[in-house]
mmCIF file of C-alpha atoms and ligand atoms in Angstrom:
data_model
loop_
_atom_site.group_PDB
_atom_site.id
_atom_site.type_symbol
_atom_site.label_atom_id
_atom_site.label_comp_id
_atom_site.label_asym_id
_atom_site.label_seq_id
_atom_site.Cartn_x
_atom_site.Cartn_y
_atom_site.Cartn_z
ATOM 1 C CA UNK B 1 -11.452 27.245 -28.467
ATOM 2 C CA UNK B 2 -9.293 29.466 -26.253
ATOM 3 C CA UNK B 3 -5.587 29.281 -25.546
ATOM 4 C CA UNK B 4 -5.895 27.547 -22.201
ATOM 5 C CA UNK B 5 -7.107 24.149 -21.033
ATOM 6 C CA UNK B 6 -9.532 23.407 -18.174
ATOM 7 C CA UNK B 7 -6.576 22.554 -15.912
ATOM 8 C CA UNK B 8 -5.162 26.049 -16.496
ATOM 9 C CA UNK B 9 -2.259 24.901 -18.660
ATOM 10 C CA UNK B 10 -1.762 26.581 -21.996
ATOM 11 C CA UNK B 11 -2.481 24.486 -25.060
ATOM 12 C CA UNK B 12 0.656 23.549 -26.944
ATOM 13 C CA UNK B 13 -1.137 22.387 -30.091
ATOM 14 C CA UNK B 14 -3.966 24.211 -31.820
ATOM 15 C CA UNK B 15 -5.308 23.684 -35.312
ATOM 16 C CA UNK B 16 -7.606 25.679 -37.586
ATOM 17 C CA UNK B 17 -8.722 26.000 -41.190
ATOM 18 C CA UNK B 18 -6.673 28.575 -43.075
ATOM 19 C CA UNK B 19 -7.897 31.559 -45.044
ATOM 20 C CA UNK B 20 -7.073 31.925 -48.745
ATOM 21 C CA UNK B 21 -4.845 34.975 -48.511
ATOM 22 C CA UNK B 22 -1.323 35.134 -49.951
ATOM 23 C CA UNK B 23 -0.095 37.270 -47.078
ATOM 24 C CA UNK B 24 3.066 36.449 -45.109
ATOM 25 C CA UNK B 25 3.198 32.678 -44.487
ATOM 26 C CA UNK B 26 4.263 33.323 -40.849
ATOM 27 C CA UNK B 27 0.930 34.938 -39.953
ATOM 28 C CA UNK B 28 -1.778 32.702 -38.394
ATOM 29 C CA UNK B 29 -4.088 32.874 -41.437
ATOM 30 C CA UNK B 30 -7.279 32.325 -39.448
ATOM 31 C CA UNK B 31 -10.586 32.434 -41.287
ATOM 32 C CA UNK B 32 -13.197 34.996 -40.257
ATOM 33 C CA UNK B 33 -14.866 33.727 -38.122
ATOM 34 C CA UNK B 34 -12.139 31.426 -36.783
ATOM 35 C CA UNK B 35 -12.744 27.736 -37.544
ATOM 36 C CA UNK B 36 -10.866 25.384 -35.236
ATOM 37 C CA UNK B 37 -9.997 21.726 -35.853
ATOM 38 C CA UNK B 38 -9.855 19.320 -32.914
ATOM 39 C CA UNK B 39 -7.052 16.872 -32.160
ATOM 40 C CA UNK B 40 -9.567 14.075 -32.847
ATOM 41 C CA UNK B 41 -10.210 15.487 -36.309
ATOM 42 C CA UNK B 42 -6.444 15.574 -36.884
ATOM 43 C CA UNK B 43 -6.216 11.945 -35.735
ATOM 44 C CA UNK B 44 -8.845 11.027 -38.361
ATOM 45 C CA UNK B 45 -6.337 12.297 -40.934
ATOM 46 C CA UNK B 46 -3.615 10.179 -39.296
ATOM 47 C CA UNK B 47 -1.981 13.142 -37.569
ATOM 48 C CA UNK B 48 -1.093 12.137 -34.015
ATOM 49 C CA UNK B 49 -0.117 14.452 -31.181
ATOM 50 C CA UNK B 50 0.967 14.432 -27.559
ATOM 51 C CA UNK B 51 1.658 17.073 -24.945
ATOM 52 C CA UNK B 52 4.935 16.323 -23.165
ATOM 53 C CA UNK B 53 7.252 17.864 -20.579
ATOM 54 C CA UNK B 54 9.790 19.610 -22.801
ATOM 55 C CA UNK B 55 11.854 20.841 -19.823
ATOM 56 C CA UNK B 56 12.705 17.252 -18.943
ATOM 57 C CA UNK B 57 12.816 15.403 -22.254
ATOM 58 C CA UNK B 58 16.041 13.615 -21.292
ATOM 59 C CA UNK B 59 14.359 11.758 -18.449
ATOM 60 C CA UNK B 60 10.704 11.841 -19.560
ATOM 61 C CA UNK B 61 9.135 8.384 -19.110
ATOM 62 C CA UNK B 62 6.190 9.252 -21.365
ATOM 63 C CA UNK B 63 8.511 10.125 -24.258
ATOM 64 C CA UNK B 64 10.474 6.936 -23.568
ATOM 65 C CA UNK B 65 7.270 4.886 -23.761
ATOM 66 C CA UNK B 66 6.196 6.520 -27.047
ATOM 67 C CA UNK B 67 9.631 5.902 -28.554
ATOM 68 C CA UNK B 68 9.585 2.256 -27.477
ATOM 69 C CA UNK B 69 6.026 1.610 -28.606
ATOM 70 C CA UNK B 70 6.560 3.204 -32.028
ATOM 71 C CA UNK B 71 10.150 2.102 -32.601
ATOM 72 C CA UNK B 72 11.613 5.615 -32.729
ATOM 73 C CA UNK B 73 15.253 4.596 -32.302
ATOM 74 C CA UNK B 74 16.817 7.673 -33.951
ATOM 75 C CA UNK B 75 16.881 11.141 -32.389
ATOM 76 C CA UNK B 76 18.495 14.462 -33.236
ATOM 77 C CA UNK B 77 17.634 18.151 -33.037
ATOM 78 C CA UNK B 78 16.896 20.721 -35.710
ATOM 79 C CA UNK B 79 16.996 24.418 -34.902
ATOM 80 C CA UNK B 80 15.337 26.682 -37.422
ATOM 81 C CA UNK B 81 16.374 30.332 -37.284
ATOM 82 C CA UNK B 82 18.422 32.644 -39.489
ATOM 83 C CA UNK B 83 21.376 32.329 -37.111
ATOM 84 C CA UNK B 84 21.289 28.558 -36.534
ATOM 85 C CA UNK B 85 20.227 26.918 -39.777
ATOM 86 C CA UNK B 86 22.730 26.737 -42.667
ATOM 87 C CA UNK B 87 21.192 27.763 -46.041
ATOM 88 C CA UNK B 88 18.344 29.322 -44.068
ATOM 89 C CA UNK B 89 16.470 31.044 -46.934
ATOM 90 C CA UNK B 90 16.664 27.972 -49.164
ATOM 91 C CA UNK B 91 15.488 25.656 -46.348
ATOM 92 C CA UNK B 92 12.608 27.937 -45.341
ATOM 93 C CA UNK B 93 11.460 27.942 -48.960
ATOM 94 C CA UNK B 94 11.709 24.165 -49.338
ATOM 95 C CA UNK B 95 9.946 23.447 -46.004
ATOM 96 C CA UNK B 96 6.990 25.495 -47.295
ATOM 97 C CA UNK B 97 6.718 23.635 -50.605
ATOM 98 C CA UNK B 98 3.877 21.141 -50.317
ATOM 99 C CA UNK B 99 5.539 17.746 -50.015
ATOM 100 C CA UNK B 100 5.356 14.265 -48.545
ATOM 101 C CA UNK B 101 7.837 11.806 -47.114
ATOM 102 C CA UNK B 102 7.869 8.046 -47.491
ATOM 103 C CA UNK B 103 8.119 7.720 -43.690
ATOM 104 C CA UNK B 104 6.480 9.473 -40.760
ATOM 105 C CA UNK B 105 7.597 13.025 -39.979
ATOM 106 C CA UNK B 106 7.975 13.117 -36.198
ATOM 107 C CA UNK B 107 8.750 16.432 -34.550
ATOM 108 C CA UNK B 108 8.843 17.323 -30.868
ATOM 109 C CA UNK B 109 8.935 21.057 -30.247
ATOM 110 C CA UNK B 110 11.251 21.609 -27.269
ATOM 111 C CA UNK B 111 11.546 25.398 -27.746
ATOM 112 C CA UNK B 112 9.974 28.095 -29.900
ATOM 113 C CA UNK B 113 7.019 27.358 -32.167
ATOM 114 C CA UNK B 114 5.953 26.882 -35.766
ATOM 115 C CA UNK B 115 3.192 25.819 -38.141
ATOM 116 C CA UNK B 116 2.717 22.467 -39.849
ATOM 117 C CA UNK B 117 0.016 22.652 -42.538
ATOM 118 C CA UNK B 118 -1.861 19.554 -43.734
ATOM 119 C CA UNK B 119 -4.889 19.127 -45.979
ATOM 120 C CA UNK B 120 -8.244 17.726 -44.976
ATOM 121 C CA UNK B 121 -10.185 15.248 -47.173
ATOM 122 C CA UNK B 122 -11.603 18.101 -49.245
ATOM 123 C CA UNK B 123 -8.090 19.526 -49.723
ATOM 124 C CA UNK B 124 -8.637 22.487 -47.402
ATOM 125 C CA UNK B 125 -5.483 23.581 -45.576
ATOM 126 C CA UNK B 126 -5.399 22.994 -41.829
ATOM 127 C CA UNK B 127 -2.761 24.954 -39.912
ATOM 128 C CA UNK B 128 -1.328 23.143 -36.870
ATOM 129 C CA UNK B 129 0.436 25.427 -34.401
ATOM 130 C CA UNK B 130 3.009 23.567 -32.341
ATOM 131 C CA UNK B 131 4.576 25.137 -29.292
ATOM 132 C CA UNK B 132 7.015 23.959 -26.623
ATOM 133 C CA UNK B 133 5.866 20.532 -25.411
ATOM 134 C CA UNK B 134 4.048 19.439 -28.582
ATOM 135 C CA UNK B 135 4.992 16.140 -30.205
ATOM 136 C CA UNK B 136 3.413 15.661 -33.613
ATOM 137 C CA UNK B 137 3.470 12.755 -36.056
ATOM 138 C CA UNK B 138 2.562 13.317 -39.705
ATOM 139 C CA UNK B 139 1.985 9.960 -41.392
ATOM 140 C CA UNK B 140 3.991 8.738 -44.377
ATOM 141 C CA UNK B 141 2.390 9.911 -47.628
ATOM 142 C CA UNK B 142 0.603 12.905 -46.048
ATOM 143 C CA UNK B 143 1.083 16.123 -48.040
ATOM 144 C CA UNK B 144 2.206 18.934 -45.744
ATOM 145 C CA UNK B 145 4.434 21.989 -45.387
ATOM 146 C CA UNK B 146 6.158 23.806 -42.523
ATOM 147 C CA UNK B 147 6.808 27.435 -41.692
ATOM 148 C CA UNK B 148 8.107 29.354 -38.740
ATOM 149 C CA UNK B 149 5.586 31.702 -37.139
ATOM 150 C CA UNK B 150 6.308 35.367 -36.449
ATOM 151 C CA UNK B 151 8.599 34.419 -33.527
ATOM 152 C CA UNK B 152 11.046 33.090 -36.132
ATOM 153 C CA UNK B 153 12.435 30.255 -34.020
ATOM 154 C CA UNK B 154 11.843 26.589 -33.343
ATOM 155 C CA UNK B 155 13.973 23.851 -31.845
ATOM 156 C CA UNK B 156 12.559 20.455 -32.728
ATOM 157 C CA UNK B 157 13.606 16.966 -31.750
ATOM 158 C CA UNK B 158 13.444 14.766 -34.849
ATOM 159 C CA UNK B 159 12.631 11.123 -34.271
ATOM 160 C CA UNK B 160 12.770 8.272 -36.758
ATOM 161 C CA UNK B 161 12.476 4.496 -37.013
ATOM 162 C CA UNK B 162 15.997 3.326 -37.897
ATOM 163 C CA UNK B 163 18.299 5.319 -40.195
ATOM 164 C CA UNK B 164 16.647 8.650 -41.041
ATOM 165 C CA UNK B 165 15.502 9.563 -44.542
ATOM 166 C CA UNK B 166 14.524 13.228 -44.819
ATOM 167 C CA UNK B 167 13.862 13.358 -48.598
ATOM 168 C CA UNK B 168 10.851 15.558 -49.467
ATOM 169 C CA UNK B 169 8.790 14.630 -52.543
ATOM 170 C CA UNK B 170 7.081 17.785 -53.740
ATOM 171 C CA UNK B 171 3.473 17.499 -54.853
ATOM 172 C CA UNK B 172 2.477 15.756 -57.089
ATOM 173 C CA UNK B 173 3.934 12.385 -56.107
ATOM 174 C CA UNK B 174 0.647 10.476 -56.026
ATOM 175 C CA UNK B 175 2.137 7.339 -57.586
ATOM 176 C CA UNK B 176 4.376 6.596 -54.584
ATOM 177 C CA UNK B 177 3.271 3.563 -52.534
ATOM 178 C CA UNK B 178 3.412 5.679 -49.343
ATOM 179 C CA UNK B 179 0.912 8.133 -50.867
ATOM 180 C CA UNK B 180 -1.395 5.387 -52.101
ATOM 181 C CA UNK B 181 -1.348 3.749 -48.667
ATOM 182 C CA UNK B 182 -2.086 7.078 -46.973
ATOM 183 C CA UNK B 183 -5.025 7.779 -49.277
ATOM 184 C CA UNK B 184 -6.370 4.270 -48.734
ATOM 185 C CA UNK B 185 -6.091 4.527 -44.951
ATOM 186 C CA UNK B 186 -7.200 8.115 -44.307
ATOM 187 C CA UNK B 187 -8.677 9.856 -47.348
ATOM 188 C CA UNK B 188 -10.784 7.442 -49.337
ATOM 189 C CA UNK B 189 -14.134 6.770 -47.708
ATOM 190 C CA UNK B 190 -15.045 3.120 -48.165
ATOM 191 C CA UNK B 191 -17.944 2.171 -50.436
ATOM 192 C CA UNK B 192 -20.173 0.889 -47.620
ATOM 193 C CA UNK B 193 -19.978 4.196 -45.694
ATOM 194 C CA UNK B 194 -20.693 6.127 -48.932
ATOM 195 C CA UNK B 195 -23.799 4.008 -49.403
ATOM 196 C CA UNK B 196 -24.875 4.791 -45.841
ATOM 197 C CA UNK B 197 -24.136 8.535 -46.395
ATOM 198 C CA UNK B 198 -26.166 8.564 -49.599
ATOM 199 C CA UNK B 199 -29.101 6.804 -47.928
ATOM 200 C CA UNK B 200 -29.131 9.161 -44.927
HETATM 201 C C1 LIG Q 1 10.575 21.890 -37.381
HETATM 202 S S1 LIG Q 1 11.658 20.808 -38.192
HETATM 203 C C2 LIG Q 1 11.874 21.529 -39.786
HETATM 204 C C3 LIG Q 1 10.812 21.163 -40.755
HETATM 205 C C4 LIG Q 1 11.065 19.813 -41.340
HETATM 206 O O1 LIG Q 1 11.970 19.136 -40.975
HETATM 207 C C5 LIG Q 1 10.177 19.297 -42.353
HETATM 208 O O2 LIG Q 1 10.481 18.135 -42.922
HETATM 209 C C6 LIG Q 1 9.060 19.906 -42.723
HETATM 210 O O3 LIG Q 1 8.217 19.298 -43.534
HETATM 211 FE FE1 FE2 Q 2 8.262 17.409 -44.304
#
């Protein structure tokens, strides 16, 4: 999977399985050989994504439609850089602690870039690289973490249904209803498909 699409536009979202090294969290952490994850595979984990026109987000009809369809009434912006974010070191550390939220985490990268990491069904880390134009939705109850990449800057639009709740619940918080619902919907394979798998 290269960095450009058939229509010549650069991809704004790419995902891959991470290596096991403890090196700088801002490095890509590709495996050798690289092992990419498709947007469809992300969707199977409940992670949704869109490519939007970040230069015109104020008037973008596609963004408007997504917000209406999904009830995203709240909007603000979060800039992550040493200069812009108060308590920068503390925040960077807490973003990279594996955590979940009881609501969706919806981020639209309008400038810069960064990595959202989620786990697959076998608990392997998937690194999702979001760049300008990428809108990503992590479902409620999905363990994840965030880090800047080596460009050290992202400006993200944060969307929410109603009054925002940003509280992170660091792993483990498996007893929360949001986690149980996530596992039920996206992680646990149902008994009938296991029977089919076993018979195959
Ligand atoms: C790119 S927005 C900052 C990261 C954040 O808000 C969050 O909750 C990460 O999990
Ligand atoms: Fe989060």
